[in-house]
Amino acid sequence: MRFDAITLFPEMFDAVLDYGISRRALDRGLYRFKSWNPRDFTDDPHRTVDDRPYGGGPGMLMLAEPLDRALNAVQQDLASENLTPWVVHFSPRGRPLTQQRVMELKQMSALVLLCGRYEGIDERLLQRRVDEEISLGDFVLSGGELPALALMDALIRQLPGALNDAESAVQDSFSHGLLDCPHYTRPEVWQGMAVPEVLKGGNHAAIAKWRHEESVRLTAALRPDLLDQARQQKD
Ligand code: 9D3
């Protein structure tokens, strides 16, 4: 899989992708990543990437032209490999990201991650160039970079070979629309709190049953909306 981020802050991507599973997956050649700075696609001495909104109001907007040129450069780069990217714009007005959408997007061979800063991007650039808008949720961030990194992280761990066996097993028992059950490691008693007896008995059927019941209990208590969703998917 190939990722191309259009961003005023390329260093944010390096800082995250340099660690953990995403770094290992890059070393294993499971994905490729390039960042593109719209500032490199300006032609004035100040390398201007923003301007004031028509109609007035606070804040600045990202200019269409540098972003258009950056997108053209990405497209040209990908065309040499016969790749046509799917262009995602990260925006508070986008559809909130879900694991279901992550699983669909992992079929894409090339994703362009368009990251806005300031108050956003000139609407005409979005109309012309964007395939899909994604939000991370209903809270306010300072730009699209962290949401883009969140999507990349979610996708990279789905790439075949990204996880080791132990990590994959954990993940399998996780993605059934329920919250994960509680986990315990040593010591057997910590600050007077004991590990549940069933987990020490070695009865694997009883352990599986306990874990499932705990998942249902936690989901009902903490995220009843997830239980409703799971029911709706059944009918
Ligand atoms: C004043 C109205 N604001 C819209 C809710 C303006 C505004 C706030 C934050 C415009 C851009 C931003 C920057 N945020 C993102 O680029 C962003 C974002 C987010 O803030 N929350 C959740 N998901 C995302 S994806 C991109």
PDB file of N, CA and C in Angstrom, residues 116-209:
ATOM      1  N   GLY A 116      -5.721  19.549   6.143  1.00  0.00           N
ATOM      2  CA  GLY A 116      -5.960  20.981   6.235  1.00  0.00           C
ATOM      3  C   GLY A 116      -5.369  21.560   7.507  1.00  0.00           C
ATOM      4  N   ARG A 117      -5.064  22.841   7.455  1.00  0.00           N
ATOM      5  CA  ARG A 117      -4.675  23.633   8.636  1.00  0.00           C
ATOM      6  C   ARG A 117      -5.503  24.910   8.616  1.00  0.00           C
ATOM      7  N   TYR A 118      -5.318  25.775   9.565  1.00  0.00           N
ATOM      8  CA  TYR A 118      -6.101  27.019   9.687  1.00  0.00           C
ATOM      9  C   TYR A 118      -7.593  26.668   9.774  1.00  0.00           C
ATOM     10  N   GLU A 119      -8.447  27.483   9.154  1.00  0.00           N
ATOM     11  CA  GLU A 119      -9.897  27.220   9.234  1.00  0.00           C
ATOM     12  C   GLU A 119     -10.363  26.221   8.184  1.00  0.00           C
ATOM     13  N   GLY A 120      -9.456  25.811   7.301  1.00  0.00           N
ATOM     14  CA  GLY A 120      -9.830  24.841   6.275  1.00  0.00           C
ATOM     15  C   GLY A 120      -9.275  25.215   4.916  1.00  0.00           C
ATOM     16  N   ILE A 121      -9.889  24.627   3.874  1.00  0.00           N
ATOM     17  CA  ILE A 121      -9.379  24.719   2.504  1.00  0.00           C
ATOM     18  C   ILE A 121     -10.453  25.352   1.619  1.00  0.00           C
ATOM     19  N   ASP A 122     -10.035  26.144   0.629  1.00  0.00           N
ATOM     20  CA  ASP A 122     -10.961  26.713  -0.362  1.00  0.00           C
ATOM     21  C   ASP A 122     -11.868  25.607  -0.918  1.00  0.00           C
ATOM     22  N   GLU A 123     -13.177  25.833  -0.817  1.00  0.00           N
ATOM     23  CA  GLU A 123     -14.166  24.809  -1.166  1.00  0.00           C
ATOM     24  C   GLU A 123     -13.998  24.285  -2.594  1.00  0.00           C
ATOM     25  N   ARG A 124     -13.527  25.135  -3.498  1.00  0.00           N
ATOM     26  CA  ARG A 124     -13.430  24.721  -4.905  1.00  0.00           C
ATOM     27  C   ARG A 124     -12.379  23.634  -5.112  1.00  0.00           C
ATOM     28  N   LEU A 125     -11.300  23.704  -4.334  1.00  0.00           N
ATOM     29  CA  LEU A 125     -10.269  22.649  -4.412  1.00  0.00           C
ATOM     30  C   LEU A 125     -10.871  21.325  -3.945  1.00  0.00           C
ATOM     31  N   LEU A 126     -11.674  21.392  -2.885  1.00  0.00           N
ATOM     32  CA  LEU A 126     -12.290  20.174  -2.342  1.00  0.00           C
ATOM     33  C   LEU A 126     -13.240  19.560  -3.367  1.00  0.00           C
ATOM     34  N   GLN A 127     -14.058  20.420  -3.981  1.00  0.00           N
ATOM     35  CA  GLN A 127     -15.012  19.959  -5.008  1.00  0.00           C
ATOM     36  C   GLN A 127     -14.309  19.268  -6.163  1.00  0.00           C
ATOM     37  N   ARG A 128     -13.194  19.844  -6.587  1.00  0.00           N
ATOM     38  CA  ARG A 128     -12.484  19.364  -7.775  1.00  0.00           C
ATOM     39  C   ARG A 128     -11.698  18.076  -7.514  1.00  0.00           C
ATOM     40  N   ARG A 129     -11.112  17.941  -6.302  1.00  0.00           N
ATOM     41  CA  ARG A 129     -10.054  16.943  -6.141  1.00  0.00           C
ATOM     42  C   ARG A 129     -10.302  15.852  -5.100  1.00  0.00           C
ATOM     43  N   VAL A 130     -11.333  16.018  -4.251  1.00  0.00           N
ATOM     44  CA  VAL A 130     -11.459  15.110  -3.106  1.00  0.00           C
ATOM     45  C   VAL A 130     -12.510  14.023  -3.354  1.00  0.00           C
ATOM     46  N   ASP A 131     -12.180  12.763  -3.005  1.00  0.00           N
ATOM     47  CA  ASP A 131     -13.114  11.640  -3.165  1.00  0.00           C
ATOM     48  C   ASP A 131     -13.949  11.395  -1.910  1.00  0.00           C
ATOM     49  N   GLU A 132     -13.399  11.691  -0.746  1.00  0.00           N
ATOM     50  CA  GLU A 132     -14.063  11.321   0.506  1.00  0.00           C
ATOM     51  C   GLU A 132     -13.563  12.214   1.621  1.00  0.00           C
ATOM     52  N   GLU A 133     -14.469  12.565   2.550  1.00  0.00           N
ATOM     53  CA  GLU A 133     -14.066  13.363   3.711  1.00  0.00           C
ATOM     54  C   GLU A 133     -14.245  12.532   4.970  1.00  0.00           C
ATOM     55  N   ILE A 134     -13.215  12.514   5.795  1.00  0.00           N
ATOM     56  CA  ILE A 134     -13.225  11.709   7.021  1.00  0.00           C
ATOM     57  C   ILE A 134     -12.908  12.601   8.218  1.00  0.00           C
ATOM     58  N   SER A 135     -13.664  12.400   9.306  1.00  0.00           N
ATOM     59  CA  SER A 135     -13.421  13.061  10.588  1.00  0.00           C
ATOM     60  C   SER A 135     -12.959  12.007  11.581  1.00  0.00           C
ATOM     61  N   LEU A 136     -12.278  12.464  12.633  1.00  0.00           N
ATOM     62  CA  LEU A 136     -11.895  11.527  13.686  1.00  0.00           C
ATOM     63  C   LEU A 136     -12.953  11.491  14.786  1.00  0.00           C
ATOM     64  N   GLY A 137     -13.891  12.432  14.769  1.00  0.00           N
ATOM     65  CA  GLY A 137     -14.927  12.480  15.799  1.00  0.00           C
ATOM     66  C   GLY A 137     -15.309  13.916  16.076  1.00  0.00           C
ATOM     67  N   ASP A 138     -16.324  14.085  16.894  1.00  0.00           N
ATOM     68  CA  ASP A 138     -16.872  15.425  17.119  1.00  0.00           C
ATOM     69  C   ASP A 138     -16.135  16.157  18.231  1.00  0.00           C
ATOM     70  N   PHE A 139     -14.895  16.502  17.947  1.00  0.00           N
ATOM     71  CA  PHE A 139     -14.101  17.355  18.833  1.00  0.00           C
ATOM     72  C   PHE A 139     -13.154  18.129  17.934  1.00  0.00           C
ATOM     73  N   VAL A 140     -12.636  19.238  18.438  1.00  0.00           N
ATOM     74  CA  VAL A 140     -11.891  20.160  17.577  1.00  0.00           C
ATOM     75  C   VAL A 140     -10.385  19.970  17.714  1.00  0.00           C
ATOM     76  N   LEU A 141      -9.739  19.675  16.597  1.00  0.00           N
ATOM     77  CA  LEU A 141      -8.282  19.573  16.515  1.00  0.00           C
ATOM     78  C   LEU A 141      -7.751  20.790  15.774  1.00  0.00           C
ATOM     79  N   SER A 142      -6.442  20.849  15.601  1.00  0.00           N
ATOM     80  CA  SER A 142      -5.822  21.995  14.936  1.00  0.00           C
ATOM     81  C   SER A 142      -5.502  21.730  13.474  1.00  0.00           C
ATOM     82  N   GLY A 143      -5.790  20.508  13.002  1.00  0.00           N
ATOM     83  CA  GLY A 143      -5.494  20.190  11.610  1.00  0.00           C
ATOM     84  C   GLY A 143      -5.736  18.729  11.318  1.00  0.00           C
ATOM     85  N   GLY A 144      -5.530  18.331  10.068  1.00  0.00           N
ATOM     86  CA  GLY A 144      -5.840  16.979   9.640  1.00  0.00           C
ATOM     87  C   GLY A 144      -4.728  15.960   9.842  1.00  0.00           C
ATOM     88  N   GLU A 145      -3.558  16.408  10.331  1.00  0.00           N
ATOM     89  CA  GLU A 145      -2.419  15.482  10.403  1.00  0.00           C
ATOM     90  C   GLU A 145      -2.655  14.332  11.379  1.00  0.00           C
ATOM     91  N   LEU A 146      -3.122  14.631  12.584  1.00  0.00           N
ATOM     92  CA  LEU A 146      -3.332  13.551  13.561  1.00  0.00           C
ATOM     93  C   LEU A 146      -4.412  12.575  13.074  1.00  0.00           C
ATOM     94  N   PRO A 147      -5.534  13.045  12.533  1.00  0.00           N
ATOM     95  CA  PRO A 147      -6.493  12.099  11.941  1.00  0.00           C
ATOM     96  C   PRO A 147      -5.872  11.266  10.812  1.00  0.00           C
ATOM     97  N   ALA A 148      -5.043  11.869   9.961  1.00  0.00           N
ATOM     98  CA  ALA A 148      -4.399  11.117   8.874  1.00  0.00           C
ATOM     99  C   ALA A 148      -3.494  10.034   9.453  1.00  0.00           C
ATOM    100  N   LEU A 149      -2.764  10.386  10.497  1.00  0.00           N
ATOM    101  CA  LEU A 149      -1.881   9.404  11.139  1.00  0.00           C
ATOM    102  C   LEU A 149      -2.696   8.302  11.809  1.00  0.00           C
ATOM    103  N   ALA A 150      -3.832   8.660  12.382  1.00  0.00           N
ATOM    104  CA  ALA A 150      -4.693   7.648  13.007  1.00  0.00           C
ATOM    105  C   ALA A 150      -5.179   6.657  11.954  1.00  0.00           C
ATOM    106  N   LEU A 151      -5.614   7.164  10.797  1.00  0.00           N
ATOM    107  CA  LEU A 151      -6.057   6.261   9.729  1.00  0.00           C
ATOM    108  C   LEU A 151      -4.905   5.389   9.243  1.00  0.00           C
ATOM    109  N   MET A 152      -3.726   5.993   9.037  1.00  0.00           N
ATOM    110  CA  MET A 152      -2.571   5.199   8.587  1.00  0.00           C
ATOM    111  C   MET A 152      -2.249   4.098   9.583  1.00  0.00           C
ATOM    112  N   ASP A 153      -2.245   4.434  10.863  1.00  0.00           N
ATOM    113  CA  ASP A 153      -1.931   3.441  11.901  1.00  0.00           C
ATOM    114  C   ASP A 153      -2.942   2.298  11.860  1.00  0.00           C
ATOM    115  N   ALA A 154      -4.219   2.644  11.743  1.00  0.00           N
ATOM    116  CA  ALA A 154      -5.270   1.618  11.709  1.00  0.00           C
ATOM    117  C   ALA A 154      -5.121   0.730  10.473  1.00  0.00           C
ATOM    118  N   LEU A 155      -4.742   1.325   9.335  1.00  0.00           N
ATOM    119  CA  LEU A 155      -4.587   0.556   8.091  1.00  0.00           C
ATOM    120  C   LEU A 155      -3.326  -0.304   8.119  1.00  0.00           C
ATOM    121  N   ILE A 156      -2.222   0.276   8.588  1.00  0.00           N
ATOM    122  CA  ILE A 156      -0.940  -0.430   8.543  1.00  0.00           C
ATOM    123  C   ILE A 156      -1.012  -1.717   9.363  1.00  0.00           C
ATOM    124  N   ARG A 157      -1.671  -1.665  10.541  1.00  0.00           N
ATOM    125  CA  ARG A 157      -1.725  -2.876  11.364  1.00  0.00           C
ATOM    126  C   ARG A 157      -2.607  -3.958  10.738  1.00  0.00           C
ATOM    127  N   GLN A 158      -3.382  -3.595   9.680  1.00  0.00           N
ATOM    128  CA  GLN A 158      -4.184  -4.582   8.958  1.00  0.00           C
ATOM    129  C   GLN A 158      -3.417  -5.211   7.798  1.00  0.00           C
ATOM    130  N   LEU A 159      -2.272  -4.646   7.420  1.00  0.00           N
ATOM    131  CA  LEU A 159      -1.547  -5.175   6.264  1.00  0.00           C
ATOM    132  C   LEU A 159      -0.972  -6.546   6.617  1.00  0.00           C
ATOM    133  N   PRO A 160      -1.115  -7.519   5.706  1.00  0.00           N
ATOM    134  CA  PRO A 160      -0.588  -8.853   5.975  1.00  0.00           C
ATOM    135  C   PRO A 160       0.900  -8.797   6.322  1.00  0.00           C
ATOM    136  N   GLY A 161       1.264  -9.389   7.456  1.00  0.00           N
ATOM    137  CA  GLY A 161       2.655  -9.409   7.888  1.00  0.00           C
ATOM    138  C   GLY A 161       3.029  -8.296   8.839  1.00  0.00           C
ATOM    139  N   ALA A 162       2.117  -7.358   9.100  1.00  0.00           N
ATOM    140  CA  ALA A 162       2.448  -6.222   9.973  1.00  0.00           C
ATOM    141  C   ALA A 162       2.523  -6.641  11.435  1.00  0.00           C
ATOM    142  N   LEU A 163       1.654  -7.556  11.824  1.00  0.00           N
ATOM    143  CA  LEU A 163       1.609  -7.994  13.216  1.00  0.00           C
ATOM    144  C   LEU A 163       2.306  -9.339  13.362  1.00  0.00           C
ATOM    145  N   ASN A 164       2.915  -9.545  14.521  1.00  0.00           N
ATOM    146  CA  ASN A 164       3.421 -10.874  14.848  1.00  0.00           C
ATOM    147  C   ASN A 164       2.257 -11.745  15.318  1.00  0.00           C
ATOM    148  N   ASP A 165       2.490 -13.069  15.413  1.00  0.00           N
ATOM    149  CA  ASP A 165       1.407 -14.001  15.726  1.00  0.00           C
ATOM    150  C   ASP A 165       0.651 -13.613  16.992  1.00  0.00           C
ATOM    151  N   ALA A 166       1.396 -13.290  18.044  1.00  0.00           N
ATOM    152  CA  ALA A 166       0.754 -12.971  19.326  1.00  0.00           C
ATOM    153  C   ALA A 166      -0.153 -11.755  19.187  1.00  0.00           C
ATOM    154  N   GLU A 167       0.341 -10.738  18.479  1.00  0.00           N
ATOM    155  CA  GLU A 167      -0.452  -9.523  18.287  1.00  0.00           C
ATOM    156  C   GLU A 167      -1.706  -9.811  17.473  1.00  0.00           C
ATOM    157  N   SER A 168      -1.596 -10.666  16.452  1.00  0.00           N
ATOM    158  CA  SER A 168      -2.745 -11.002  15.607  1.00  0.00           C
ATOM    159  C   SER A 168      -3.817 -11.713  16.403  1.00  0.00           C
ATOM    160  N   ALA A 169      -3.397 -12.635  17.283  1.00  0.00           N
ATOM    161  CA  ALA A 169      -4.352 -13.404  18.078  1.00  0.00           C
ATOM    162  C   ALA A 169      -5.168 -12.472  18.963  1.00  0.00           C
ATOM    163  N   VAL A 170      -4.476 -11.509  19.580  1.00  0.00           N
ATOM    164  CA  VAL A 170      -5.185 -10.530  20.410  1.00  0.00           C
ATOM    165  C   VAL A 170      -6.232  -9.810  19.576  1.00  0.00           C
ATOM    166  N   GLN A 171      -5.834  -9.433  18.364  1.00  0.00           N
ATOM    167  CA  GLN A 171      -6.720  -8.648  17.534  1.00  0.00           C
ATOM    168  C   GLN A 171      -7.961  -9.449  17.130  1.00  0.00           C
ATOM    169  N   ASP A 172      -7.767 -10.755  16.824  1.00  0.00           N
ATOM    170  CA  ASP A 172      -8.896 -11.594  16.423  1.00  0.00           C
ATOM    171  C   ASP A 172     -10.000 -11.579  17.456  1.00  0.00           C
ATOM    172  N   SER A 173      -9.607 -11.709  18.736  1.00  0.00           N
ATOM    173  CA  SER A 173     -10.619 -11.792  19.782  1.00  0.00           C
ATOM    174  C   SER A 173     -11.208 -10.416  20.093  1.00  0.00           C
ATOM    175  N   PHE A 174     -10.821  -9.391  19.330  1.00  0.00           N
ATOM    176  CA  PHE A 174     -11.185  -8.023  19.656  1.00  0.00           C
ATOM    177  C   PHE A 174     -12.276  -7.474  18.742  1.00  0.00           C
ATOM    178  N   SER A 175     -12.259  -7.870  17.471  1.00  0.00           N
ATOM    179  CA  SER A 175     -13.075  -7.162  16.481  1.00  0.00           C
ATOM    180  C   SER A 175     -14.423  -7.827  16.240  1.00  0.00           C
ATOM    181  N   HIS A 176     -15.193  -8.065  17.285  1.00  0.00           N
ATOM    182  CA  HIS A 176     -16.526  -8.633  17.090  1.00  0.00           C
ATOM    183  C   HIS A 176     -17.629  -7.670  17.497  1.00  0.00           C
ATOM    184  N   GLY A 177     -17.311  -6.390  17.536  1.00  0.00           N
ATOM    185  CA  GLY A 177     -18.317  -5.394  17.877  1.00  0.00           C
ATOM    186  C   GLY A 177     -18.544  -5.236  19.367  1.00  0.00           C
ATOM    187  N   LEU A 178     -17.780  -5.974  20.180  1.00  0.00           N
ATOM    188  CA  LEU A 178     -17.851  -5.841  21.637  1.00  0.00           C
ATOM    189  C   LEU A 178     -16.546  -5.232  22.136  1.00  0.00           C
ATOM    190  N   LEU A 179     -16.578  -4.645  23.329  1.00  0.00           N
ATOM    191  CA  LEU A 179     -15.341  -4.197  23.966  1.00  0.00           C
ATOM    192  C   LEU A 179     -14.550  -5.411  24.432  1.00  0.00           C
ATOM    193  N   ASP A 180     -13.253  -5.215  24.560  1.00  0.00           N
ATOM    194  CA  ASP A 180     -12.358  -6.257  25.043  1.00  0.00           C
ATOM    195  C   ASP A 180     -12.659  -6.570  26.517  1.00  0.00           C
ATOM    196  N   CYS A 181     -12.394  -7.812  26.907  1.00  0.00           N
ATOM    197  CA  CYS A 181     -12.563  -8.192  28.323  1.00  0.00           C
ATOM    198  C   CYS A 181     -11.386  -7.641  29.138  1.00  0.00           C
ATOM    199  N   PRO A 182     -11.487  -7.617  30.474  1.00  0.00           N
ATOM    200  CA  PRO A 182     -10.358  -7.174  31.299  1.00  0.00           C
ATOM    201  C   PRO A 182      -9.194  -8.165  31.229  1.00  0.00           C
ATOM    202  N   HIS A 183      -7.980  -7.666  31.416  1.00  0.00           N
ATOM    203  CA  HIS A 183      -6.766  -8.495  31.370  1.00  0.00           C
ATOM    204  C   HIS A 183      -5.979  -8.346  32.659  1.00  0.00           C
ATOM    205  N   TYR A 184      -5.267  -9.387  33.009  1.00  0.00           N
ATOM    206  CA  TYR A 184      -4.448  -9.403  34.236  1.00  0.00           C
ATOM    207  C   TYR A 184      -3.111 -10.046  33.946  1.00  0.00           C
ATOM    208  N   THR A 185      -2.051  -9.513  34.575  1.00  0.00           N
ATOM    209  CA  THR A 185      -0.753 -10.190  34.542  1.00  0.00           C
ATOM    210  C   THR A 185      -0.199 -10.215  35.971  1.00  0.00           C
ATOM    211  N   ARG A 186       1.041 -10.683  36.150  1.00  0.00           N
ATOM    212  CA  ARG A 186       1.567 -10.849  37.499  1.00  0.00           C
ATOM    213  C   ARG A 186       1.733  -9.504  38.211  1.00  0.00           C
ATOM    214  N   PRO A 187       1.652  -9.452  39.538  1.00  0.00           N
ATOM    215  CA  PRO A 187       1.506 -10.577  40.479  1.00  0.00           C
ATOM    216  C   PRO A 187       0.039 -11.004  40.673  1.00  0.00           C
ATOM    217  N   GLU A 188      -0.155 -12.193  41.276  1.00  0.00           N
ATOM    218  CA  GLU A 188      -1.495 -12.748  41.511  1.00  0.00           C
ATOM    219  C   GLU A 188      -2.345 -11.854  42.397  1.00  0.00           C
ATOM    220  N   VAL A 189      -1.680 -11.205  43.375  1.00  0.00           N
ATOM    221  CA  VAL A 189      -2.396 -10.219  44.202  1.00  0.00           C
ATOM    222  C   VAL A 189      -1.606  -8.919  44.140  1.00  0.00           C
ATOM    223  N   TRP A 190      -2.299  -7.812  43.802  1.00  0.00           N
ATOM    224  CA  TRP A 190      -1.647  -6.500  43.742  1.00  0.00           C
ATOM    225  C   TRP A 190      -2.493  -5.510  44.541  1.00  0.00           C
ATOM    226  N   GLN A 191      -1.857  -4.893  45.551  1.00  0.00           N
ATOM    227  CA  GLN A 191      -2.548  -3.962  46.456  1.00  0.00           C
ATOM    228  C   GLN A 191      -3.867  -4.557  46.931  1.00  0.00           C
ATOM    229  N   GLY A 192      -3.815  -5.837  47.327  1.00  0.00           N
ATOM    230  CA  GLY A 192      -4.987  -6.498  47.903  1.00  0.00           C
ATOM    231  C   GLY A 192      -5.999  -6.986  46.876  1.00  0.00           C
ATOM    232  N   MET A 193      -5.758  -6.726  45.594  1.00  0.00           N
ATOM    233  CA  MET A 193      -6.704  -7.136  44.541  1.00  0.00           C
ATOM    234  C   MET A 193      -6.184  -8.390  43.848  1.00  0.00           C
ATOM    235  N   ALA A 194      -7.025  -9.444  43.857  1.00  0.00           N
ATOM    236  CA  ALA A 194      -6.618 -10.730  43.300  1.00  0.00           C
ATOM    237  C   ALA A 194      -7.030 -10.853  41.835  1.00  0.00           C
ATOM    238  N   VAL A 195      -6.287 -11.665  41.106  1.00  0.00           N
ATOM    239  CA  VAL A 195      -6.669 -12.032  39.735  1.00  0.00           C
ATOM    240  C   VAL A 195      -7.881 -12.968  39.830  1.00  0.00           C
ATOM    241  N   PRO A 196      -8.907 -12.804  38.968  1.00  0.00           N
ATOM    242  CA  PRO A 196     -10.068 -13.701  39.007  1.00  0.00           C
ATOM    243  C   PRO A 196      -9.640 -15.174  38.962  1.00  0.00           C
ATOM    244  N   GLU A 197     -10.243 -15.989  39.838  1.00  0.00           N
ATOM    245  CA  GLU A 197      -9.891 -17.404  40.025  1.00  0.00           C
ATOM    246  C   GLU A 197      -9.898 -18.166  38.701  1.00  0.00           C
ATOM    247  N   VAL A 198     -10.934 -17.942  37.885  1.00  0.00           N
ATOM    248  CA  VAL A 198     -11.133 -18.737  36.659  1.00  0.00           C
ATOM    249  C   VAL A 198      -9.918 -18.649  35.724  1.00  0.00           C
ATOM    250  N   LEU A 199      -9.207 -17.506  35.751  1.00  0.00           N
ATOM    251  CA  LEU A 199      -8.079 -17.312  34.830  1.00  0.00           C
ATOM    252  C   LEU A 199      -6.863 -18.126  35.237  1.00  0.00           C
ATOM    253  N   LYS A 200      -6.875 -18.657  36.481  1.00  0.00           N
ATOM    254  CA  LYS A 200      -5.718 -19.405  36.970  1.00  0.00           C
ATOM    255  C   LYS A 200      -5.964 -20.907  36.938  1.00  0.00           C
ATOM    256  N   GLY A 201      -7.208 -21.310  36.562  1.00  0.00           N
ATOM    257  CA  GLY A 201      -7.608 -22.708  36.655  1.00  0.00           C
ATOM    258  C   GLY A 201      -7.157 -23.567  35.483  1.00  0.00           C
ATOM    259  N   GLY A 202      -6.826 -22.940  34.347  1.00  0.00           N
ATOM    260  CA  GLY A 202      -6.420 -23.724  33.182  1.00  0.00           C
ATOM    261  C   GLY A 202      -7.580 -24.390  32.446  1.00  0.00           C
ATOM    262  N   ASN A 203      -8.809 -24.065  32.820  1.00  0.00           N
ATOM    263  CA  ASN A 203      -9.990 -24.597  32.103  1.00  0.00           C
ATOM    264  C   ASN A 203     -10.313 -23.640  30.947  1.00  0.00           C
ATOM    265  N   HIS A 204      -9.868 -24.015  29.744  1.00  0.00           N
ATOM    266  CA  HIS A 204      -9.906 -23.062  28.637  1.00  0.00           C
ATOM    267  C   HIS A 204     -11.311 -22.719  28.185  1.00  0.00           C
ATOM    268  N   ALA A 205     -12.229 -23.696  28.296  1.00  0.00           N
ATOM    269  CA  ALA A 205     -13.640 -23.428  27.944  1.00  0.00           C
ATOM    270  C   ALA A 205     -14.233 -22.430  28.940  1.00  0.00           C
ATOM    271  N   ALA A 206     -13.938 -22.650  30.235  1.00  0.00           N
ATOM    272  CA  ALA A 206     -14.458 -21.743  31.273  1.00  0.00           C
ATOM    273  C   ALA A 206     -13.872 -20.342  31.113  1.00  0.00           C
ATOM    274  N   ILE A 207     -12.586 -20.276  30.735  1.00  0.00           N
ATOM    275  CA  ILE A 207     -11.938 -18.972  30.534  1.00  0.00           C
ATOM    276  C   ILE A 207     -12.571 -18.237  29.355  1.00  0.00           C
ATOM    277  N   ALA A 208     -12.809 -18.955  28.255  1.00  0.00           N
ATOM    278  CA  ALA A 208     -13.419 -18.338  27.074  1.00  0.00           C
ATOM    279  C   ALA A 208     -14.813 -17.811  27.417  1.00  0.00           C
ATOM    280  N   LYS A 209     -15.574 -18.599  28.186  1.00  0.00           N
ATOM    281  CA  LYS A 209     -16.932 -18.195  28.582  1.00  0.00           C
ATOM    282  C   LYS A 209     -16.879 -16.948  29.459  1.00  0.00           C
TER     283      LYS A 209
END
